[in-house]
């Protein structure tokens, strides 16, 4: 295959991805006040490209040497959508990054900085999520890459905490600001003492390292109450909202504000008796 044909195929893959995939935004709220603090951007429609999982899409891009180019395309799309959704203004955008991007020689966080400036988003409201399940500690230049990201003002979150094998010594030396407890442990915290013990330990560890704790996959009021009682800071899951198309976010925000206000008034009334 000629170099021209190869470039044509690469461009076609990236163009098809940009024209096909979309993002949904899942709200993330303060578990004690109910205030919405941000949204996680979740990739959709990859099946229309012929991929069964997001990982398989990223694996293909990695194998073709296109992962960073794909990542920048996705960042541009999601930052643009987020900035154009008025209900998201002033909140955090949680964006999942394939850990291998940080190990690429052409990884350039200044591209993200330029995009945030272009769309008038504060860098401290951009949170990069790295999944513990993908063994991010194996990335050769991880600490240098993460430090560079913080110099641009980005926040960093450990995603799916509890599913990997993180070294506590290395975690302590890294500038993570949020720790997201995997939904497997969250869903079991009301049924199993062992699961609740894992959640409690994760919260204690994260707080000791100066991180905010996010519980993923919260589905029931019982889970919400238990997590709040043991010191979790933030919640995400279907109890709050499923992932939403950008156009549905304003209606959810108005509904959530109303429900949250009614809940606060109800608790205040109960405490006054």
mmCIF file of C-alpha atoms in Angstrom:
data_model
loop_
_atom_site.group_PDB
_atom_site.id
_atom_site.type_symbol
_atom_site.label_atom_id
_atom_site.label_comp_id
_atom_site.label_asym_id
_atom_site.label_seq_id
_atom_site.Cartn_x
_atom_site.Cartn_y
_atom_site.Cartn_z
ATOM 1 C CA UNK A 1 0.000 0.000 0.000
ATOM 2 C CA UNK A 2 1.379 3.406 -0.970
ATOM 3 C CA UNK A 3 1.912 6.161 1.568
ATOM 4 C CA UNK A 4 -0.856 8.156 -0.104
ATOM 5 C CA UNK A 5 -3.312 5.244 0.170
ATOM 6 C CA UNK A 6 -2.390 4.736 3.819
ATOM 7 C CA UNK A 7 -2.978 8.404 4.636
ATOM 8 C CA UNK A 8 -6.283 8.286 2.776
ATOM 9 C CA UNK A 9 -7.433 5.317 4.876
ATOM 10 C CA UNK A 10 -6.325 6.999 8.097
ATOM 11 C CA UNK A 11 -8.163 10.185 7.210
ATOM 12 C CA UNK A 12 -11.273 8.185 6.272
ATOM 13 C CA UNK A 13 -11.258 6.387 9.632
ATOM 14 C CA UNK A 14 -10.928 9.622 11.597
ATOM 15 C CA UNK A 15 -13.525 11.399 9.478
ATOM 16 C CA UNK A 16 -16.042 8.552 9.810
ATOM 17 C CA UNK A 17 -15.559 8.532 13.584
ATOM 18 C CA UNK A 18 -16.081 12.276 13.865
ATOM 19 C CA UNK A 19 -19.246 12.116 11.754
ATOM 20 C CA UNK A 20 -20.733 9.098 13.540
ATOM 21 C CA UNK A 21 -20.038 9.161 17.282
ATOM 22 C CA UNK A 22 -21.851 11.395 19.727
ATOM 23 C CA UNK A 23 -21.593 12.119 23.428
ATOM 24 C CA UNK A 24 -24.081 11.777 26.243
ATOM 25 C CA UNK A 25 -23.654 13.698 29.494
ATOM 26 C CA UNK A 26 -24.315 11.995 32.846
ATOM 27 C CA UNK A 27 -24.837 14.399 35.774
ATOM 28 C CA UNK A 28 -22.606 14.246 38.854
ATOM 29 C CA UNK A 29 -23.903 15.825 42.078
ATOM 30 C CA UNK A 30 -22.783 16.725 45.582
ATOM 31 C CA UNK A 31 -24.174 13.956 47.779
ATOM 32 C CA UNK A 32 -24.744 16.293 50.740
ATOM 33 C CA UNK A 33 -26.298 19.331 49.033
ATOM 34 C CA UNK A 34 -27.628 17.774 45.820
ATOM 35 C CA UNK A 35 -25.990 20.517 43.749
ATOM 36 C CA UNK A 36 -24.880 19.429 40.275
ATOM 37 C CA UNK A 37 -21.112 19.862 40.076
ATOM 38 C CA UNK A 38 -20.430 18.372 36.656
ATOM 39 C CA UNK A 39 -21.117 15.864 33.885
ATOM 40 C CA UNK A 40 -19.230 12.848 32.587
ATOM 41 C CA UNK A 41 -19.033 12.674 28.798
ATOM 42 C CA UNK A 42 -19.800 9.157 27.543
ATOM 43 C CA UNK A 43 -19.151 8.067 23.968
ATOM 44 C CA UNK A 44 -22.101 6.758 21.950
ATOM 45 C CA UNK A 45 -22.808 5.174 18.506
ATOM 46 C CA UNK A 46 -19.511 3.292 18.169
ATOM 47 C CA UNK A 47 -21.487 0.241 17.001
ATOM 48 C CA UNK A 48 -22.344 2.153 13.822
ATOM 49 C CA UNK A 49 -18.628 2.122 13.034
ATOM 50 C CA UNK A 50 -18.489 -1.657 13.483
ATOM 51 C CA UNK A 51 -16.964 -1.726 16.989
ATOM 52 C CA UNK A 52 -18.542 -3.610 19.873
ATOM 53 C CA UNK A 53 -16.753 -1.690 22.636
ATOM 54 C CA UNK A 54 -15.072 1.650 23.111
ATOM 55 C CA UNK A 55 -11.891 -0.228 23.967
ATOM 56 C CA UNK A 56 -11.894 -1.948 20.569
ATOM 57 C CA UNK A 57 -12.220 1.422 18.822
ATOM 58 C CA UNK A 58 -9.270 2.813 20.777
ATOM 59 C CA UNK A 59 -7.261 -0.401 20.248
ATOM 60 C CA UNK A 60 -7.689 -0.012 16.492
ATOM 61 C CA UNK A 61 -6.589 3.628 16.648
ATOM 62 C CA UNK A 62 -3.581 2.694 18.795
ATOM 63 C CA UNK A 63 -2.505 -0.089 16.445
ATOM 64 C CA UNK A 64 -2.691 2.302 13.494
ATOM 65 C CA UNK A 65 -0.784 5.042 15.320
ATOM 66 C CA UNK A 66 -3.856 7.279 15.352
ATOM 67 C CA UNK A 67 -4.865 7.283 19.021
ATOM 68 C CA UNK A 68 -3.763 10.822 19.817
ATOM 69 C CA UNK A 69 -5.315 12.233 16.644
ATOM 70 C CA UNK A 70 -8.576 10.468 17.513
ATOM 71 C CA UNK A 71 -8.376 11.721 21.100
ATOM 72 C CA UNK A 72 -8.009 15.339 19.974
ATOM 73 C CA UNK A 73 -10.976 14.974 17.602
ATOM 74 C CA UNK A 74 -13.116 13.615 20.435
ATOM 75 C CA UNK A 75 -11.957 16.349 22.824
ATOM 76 C CA UNK A 76 -12.823 19.034 20.306
ATOM 77 C CA UNK A 77 -16.287 17.528 19.825
ATOM 78 C CA UNK A 78 -17.095 17.153 23.500
ATOM 79 C CA UNK A 79 -15.725 20.538 24.571
ATOM 80 C CA UNK A 80 -17.741 22.220 21.823
ATOM 81 C CA UNK A 81 -20.944 20.377 22.808
ATOM 82 C CA UNK A 82 -20.386 21.056 26.493
ATOM 83 C CA UNK A 83 -19.778 24.767 25.961
ATOM 84 C CA UNK A 84 -22.933 25.064 23.845
ATOM 85 C CA UNK A 85 -25.118 23.462 26.549
ATOM 86 C CA UNK A 86 -26.125 26.346 28.802
ATOM 87 C CA UNK A 87 -27.100 24.085 31.718
ATOM 88 C CA UNK A 88 -23.486 22.838 31.836
ATOM 89 C CA UNK A 89 -21.935 26.290 32.194
ATOM 90 C CA UNK A 90 -19.790 26.665 35.301
ATOM 91 C CA UNK A 91 -19.696 22.920 35.995
ATOM 92 C CA UNK A 92 -16.977 20.326 35.477
ATOM 93 C CA UNK A 93 -16.547 18.233 32.355
ATOM 94 C CA UNK A 94 -15.290 14.712 33.146
ATOM 95 C CA UNK A 95 -13.570 13.257 30.077
ATOM 96 C CA UNK A 96 -12.240 9.689 29.819
ATOM 97 C CA UNK A 97 -8.783 9.380 28.339
ATOM 98 C CA UNK A 98 -7.149 6.195 27.128
ATOM 99 C CA UNK A 99 -4.097 5.772 29.338
ATOM 100 C CA UNK A 100 -1.919 5.032 26.303
ATOM 101 C CA UNK A 101 -2.307 8.630 25.137
ATOM 102 C CA UNK A 102 -0.068 9.714 28.002
ATOM 103 C CA UNK A 103 2.632 7.326 26.806
ATOM 104 C CA UNK A 104 2.715 8.646 23.258
ATOM 105 C CA UNK A 105 5.544 10.867 22.103
ATOM 106 C CA UNK A 106 3.091 13.182 20.361
ATOM 107 C CA UNK A 107 0.851 13.726 23.386
ATOM 108 C CA UNK A 108 0.429 17.490 23.736
ATOM 109 C CA UNK A 109 -1.828 18.832 26.503
ATOM 110 C CA UNK A 110 -1.466 22.347 25.136
ATOM 111 C CA UNK A 111 -3.915 21.316 22.385
ATOM 112 C CA UNK A 112 -6.556 20.802 25.077
ATOM 113 C CA UNK A 113 -5.635 24.105 26.665
ATOM 114 C CA UNK A 114 -6.205 25.882 23.340
ATOM 115 C CA UNK A 115 -9.579 24.173 22.900
ATOM 116 C CA UNK A 116 -10.709 25.202 26.389
ATOM 117 C CA UNK A 117 -9.658 28.786 25.713
ATOM 118 C CA UNK A 118 -11.407 28.755 22.341
ATOM 119 C CA UNK A 119 -14.696 27.655 23.932
ATOM 120 C CA UNK A 120 -14.301 29.769 27.099
ATOM 121 C CA UNK A 121 -14.088 26.833 29.513
ATOM 122 C CA UNK A 122 -11.963 27.141 32.650
ATOM 123 C CA UNK A 123 -9.105 24.577 32.717
ATOM 124 C CA UNK A 124 -9.900 23.699 36.348
ATOM 125 C CA UNK A 125 -13.326 22.520 35.170
ATOM 126 C CA UNK A 126 -11.796 19.965 32.804
ATOM 127 C CA UNK A 127 -11.302 16.630 34.602
ATOM 128 C CA UNK A 128 -9.324 13.886 32.868
ATOM 129 C CA UNK A 129 -10.381 10.387 33.967
ATOM 130 C CA UNK A 130 -7.863 7.538 33.884
ATOM 131 C CA UNK A 131 -9.220 4.058 34.529
ATOM 132 C CA UNK A 132 -7.448 1.987 37.156
ATOM 133 C CA UNK A 133 -8.745 -1.133 35.391
ATOM 134 C CA UNK A 134 -6.454 -0.322 32.428
ATOM 135 C CA UNK A 135 -3.307 -0.415 34.586
ATOM 136 C CA UNK A 136 -2.447 3.244 34.128
ATOM 137 C CA UNK A 137 0.506 2.851 36.484
ATOM 138 C CA UNK A 138 2.254 0.863 33.740
ATOM 139 C CA UNK A 139 2.497 4.000 31.588
ATOM 140 C CA UNK A 140 6.205 4.761 31.330
ATOM 141 C CA UNK A 141 6.014 8.531 31.560
ATOM 142 C CA UNK A 142 2.869 8.750 33.683
ATOM 143 C CA UNK A 143 4.070 11.052 36.437
ATOM 144 C CA UNK A 144 5.659 13.505 34.001
ATOM 145 C CA UNK A 145 2.538 13.535 31.814
ATOM 146 C CA UNK A 146 0.195 14.058 34.753
ATOM 147 C CA UNK A 147 2.347 16.819 36.146
ATOM 148 C CA UNK A 148 2.289 18.545 32.780
ATOM 149 C CA UNK A 149 -1.515 18.336 32.730
ATOM 150 C CA UNK A 150 -1.754 19.959 36.160
ATOM 151 C CA UNK A 151 0.539 22.762 35.000
ATOM 152 C CA UNK A 152 -2.137 23.590 32.439
ATOM 153 C CA UNK A 153 -4.704 23.633 35.253
ATOM 154 C CA UNK A 154 -6.542 20.389 34.427
ATOM 155 C CA UNK A 155 -7.924 18.166 37.198
ATOM 156 C CA UNK A 156 -7.258 14.415 37.292
ATOM 157 C CA UNK A 157 -9.498 11.560 38.432
ATOM 158 C CA UNK A 158 -8.835 7.873 39.063
ATOM 159 C CA UNK A 159 -11.752 6.024 37.471
ATOM 160 C CA UNK A 160 -13.037 2.530 38.385
ATOM 161 C CA UNK A 161 -11.068 2.540 41.635
ATOM 162 C CA UNK A 162 -10.882 -0.897 43.204
ATOM 163 C CA UNK A 163 -10.719 -2.823 39.937
ATOM 164 C CA UNK A 164 -6.967 -2.517 39.447
ATOM 165 C CA UNK A 165 -3.805 -2.905 41.466
ATOM 166 C CA UNK A 166 -2.626 0.606 42.221
ATOM 167 C CA UNK A 167 0.501 1.086 44.270
ATOM 168 C CA UNK A 168 -0.347 3.287 47.232
ATOM 169 C CA UNK A 169 3.191 4.623 47.253
ATOM 170 C CA UNK A 170 2.896 5.806 43.655
ATOM 171 C CA UNK A 171 -0.644 7.105 44.106
ATOM 172 C CA UNK A 172 0.560 9.301 46.938
ATOM 173 C CA UNK A 173 3.069 10.972 44.628
ATOM 174 C CA UNK A 174 0.567 11.721 41.854
ATOM 175 C CA UNK A 175 -1.607 14.841 41.531
ATOM 176 C CA UNK A 176 -5.040 13.197 41.383
ATOM 177 C CA UNK A 177 -7.909 15.350 42.636
ATOM 178 C CA UNK A 178 -10.837 12.901 42.417
ATOM 179 C CA UNK A 179 -11.224 9.201 43.156
ATOM 180 C CA UNK A 180 -14.181 7.410 41.563
ATOM 181 C CA UNK A 181 -15.214 4.219 43.346
ATOM 182 C CA UNK A 182 -16.233 1.519 40.888
ATOM 183 C CA UNK A 183 -19.963 0.812 40.698
ATOM 184 C CA UNK A 184 -19.445 -2.854 41.587
ATOM 185 C CA UNK A 185 -18.561 -1.861 45.139
ATOM 186 C CA UNK A 186 -21.129 0.938 45.330
ATOM 187 C CA UNK A 187 -23.993 -1.387 44.415
ATOM 188 C CA UNK A 188 -22.985 -3.878 47.066
ATOM 189 C CA UNK A 189 -22.455 -1.428 49.920
ATOM 190 C CA UNK A 190 -26.010 -1.845 51.261
ATOM 191 C CA UNK A 191 -26.003 -5.660 51.039
ATOM 192 C CA UNK A 192 -22.531 -6.767 52.028
ATOM 193 C CA UNK A 193 -20.353 -5.780 54.973
ATOM 194 C CA UNK A 194 -17.309 -6.702 52.924
ATOM 195 C CA UNK A 195 -18.334 -4.395 50.076
ATOM 196 C CA UNK A 196 -19.134 -1.583 52.491
ATOM 197 C CA UNK A 197 -15.739 -2.068 54.106
ATOM 198 C CA UNK A 198 -14.078 -1.628 50.701
ATOM 199 C CA UNK A 199 -16.077 1.553 50.103
ATOM 200 C CA UNK A 200 -15.201 2.898 53.557
ATOM 201 C CA UNK A 201 -11.497 2.160 53.045
ATOM 202 C CA UNK A 202 -11.518 3.792 49.608
ATOM 203 C CA UNK A 203 -13.138 6.934 51.008
ATOM 204 C CA UNK A 204 -10.676 7.105 53.876
ATOM 205 C CA UNK A 205 -7.698 6.567 51.563
ATOM 206 C CA UNK A 206 -8.867 9.166 49.064
ATOM 207 C CA UNK A 207 -9.464 11.767 51.744
ATOM 208 C CA UNK A 208 -6.057 11.117 53.266
ATOM 209 C CA UNK A 209 -4.549 11.798 49.834
ATOM 210 C CA UNK A 210 -6.552 15.013 49.479
ATOM 211 C CA UNK A 211 -9.026 13.748 46.887
ATOM 212 C CA UNK A 212 -12.772 14.178 46.500
ATOM 213 C CA UNK A 213 -14.639 10.868 46.426
ATOM 214 C CA UNK A 214 -17.138 10.065 43.686
ATOM 215 C CA UNK A 215 -19.439 7.043 43.963
ATOM 216 C CA UNK A 216 -20.255 5.597 40.528
ATOM 217 C CA UNK A 217 -23.422 3.703 39.679
ATOM 218 C CA UNK A 218 -25.651 4.930 42.538
ATOM 219 C CA UNK A 219 -29.064 3.399 41.866
ATOM 220 C CA UNK A 220 -31.089 3.505 45.064
ATOM 221 C CA UNK A 221 -31.927 5.943 47.882
ATOM 222 C CA UNK A 222 -30.448 3.390 50.315
ATOM 223 C CA UNK A 223 -27.076 3.546 48.556
ATOM 224 C CA UNK A 224 -27.246 7.352 48.534
ATOM 225 C CA UNK A 225 -27.911 7.445 52.299
ATOM 226 C CA UNK A 226 -25.178 4.946 53.191
ATOM 227 C CA UNK A 227 -22.587 6.667 51.010
ATOM 228 C CA UNK A 228 -23.403 10.075 52.449
ATOM 229 C CA UNK A 229 -23.219 8.735 55.990
ATOM 230 C CA UNK A 230 -19.717 7.286 55.510
ATOM 231 C CA UNK A 231 -18.274 10.457 54.034
ATOM 232 C CA UNK A 232 -18.582 10.138 50.247
ATOM 233 C CA UNK A 233 -18.545 13.564 48.595
ATOM 234 C CA UNK A 234 -20.123 13.127 45.174
ATOM 235 C CA UNK A 235 -22.545 10.720 43.492
ATOM 236 C CA UNK A 236 -23.222 9.605 39.921
ATOM 237 C CA UNK A 237 -25.716 7.047 38.657
ATOM 238 C CA UNK A 238 -29.209 6.281 37.432
ATOM 239 C CA UNK A 239 -30.786 7.401 40.725
ATOM 240 C CA UNK A 240 -29.760 10.896 39.649
ATOM 241 C CA UNK A 241 -30.008 10.491 35.891
ATOM 242 C CA UNK A 242 -29.015 8.216 33.012
ATOM 243 C CA UNK A 243 -26.583 9.665 30.460
ATOM 244 C CA UNK A 244 -28.409 12.387 28.538
ATOM 245 C CA UNK A 245 -28.190 13.756 25.000
ATOM 246 C CA UNK A 246 -26.959 17.363 25.267
ATOM 247 C CA UNK A 247 -30.378 18.659 24.274
ATOM 248 C CA UNK A 248 -32.014 16.942 27.273
ATOM 249 C CA UNK A 249 -29.655 18.395 29.896
ATOM 250 C CA UNK A 250 -31.556 21.704 30.482
ATOM 251 C CA UNK A 251 -34.845 19.930 31.246
ATOM 252 C CA UNK A 252 -33.073 17.544 33.637
ATOM 253 C CA UNK A 253 -31.309 20.458 35.375
ATOM 254 C CA UNK A 254 -34.603 22.283 35.973
ATOM 255 C CA UNK A 255 -36.293 19.114 37.226
ATOM 256 C CA UNK A 256 -33.369 18.219 39.513
ATOM 257 C CA UNK A 257 -33.261 21.703 41.046
ATOM 258 C CA UNK A 258 -36.971 21.474 41.818
ATOM 259 C CA UNK A 259 -36.689 17.978 43.334
ATOM 260 C CA UNK A 260 -33.622 18.973 45.335
ATOM 261 C CA UNK A 261 -35.354 22.074 46.721
ATOM 262 C CA UNK A 262 -38.400 20.006 47.703
ATOM 263 C CA UNK A 263 -36.149 17.446 49.420
ATOM 264 C CA UNK A 264 -34.321 20.124 51.404
ATOM 265 C CA UNK A 265 -37.614 21.698 52.502
ATOM 266 C CA UNK A 266 -38.931 18.274 53.510
ATOM 267 C CA UNK A 267 -35.878 17.502 55.646
ATOM 268 C CA UNK A 268 -36.058 20.934 57.249
ATOM 269 C CA UNK A 269 -39.702 20.347 58.138
ATOM 270 C CA UNK A 270 -38.900 16.961 59.688
ATOM 271 C CA UNK A 271 -36.069 18.387 61.767
ATOM 272 C CA UNK A 272 -38.267 21.176 63.117
ATOM 273 C CA UNK A 273 -40.689 18.697 64.757
#
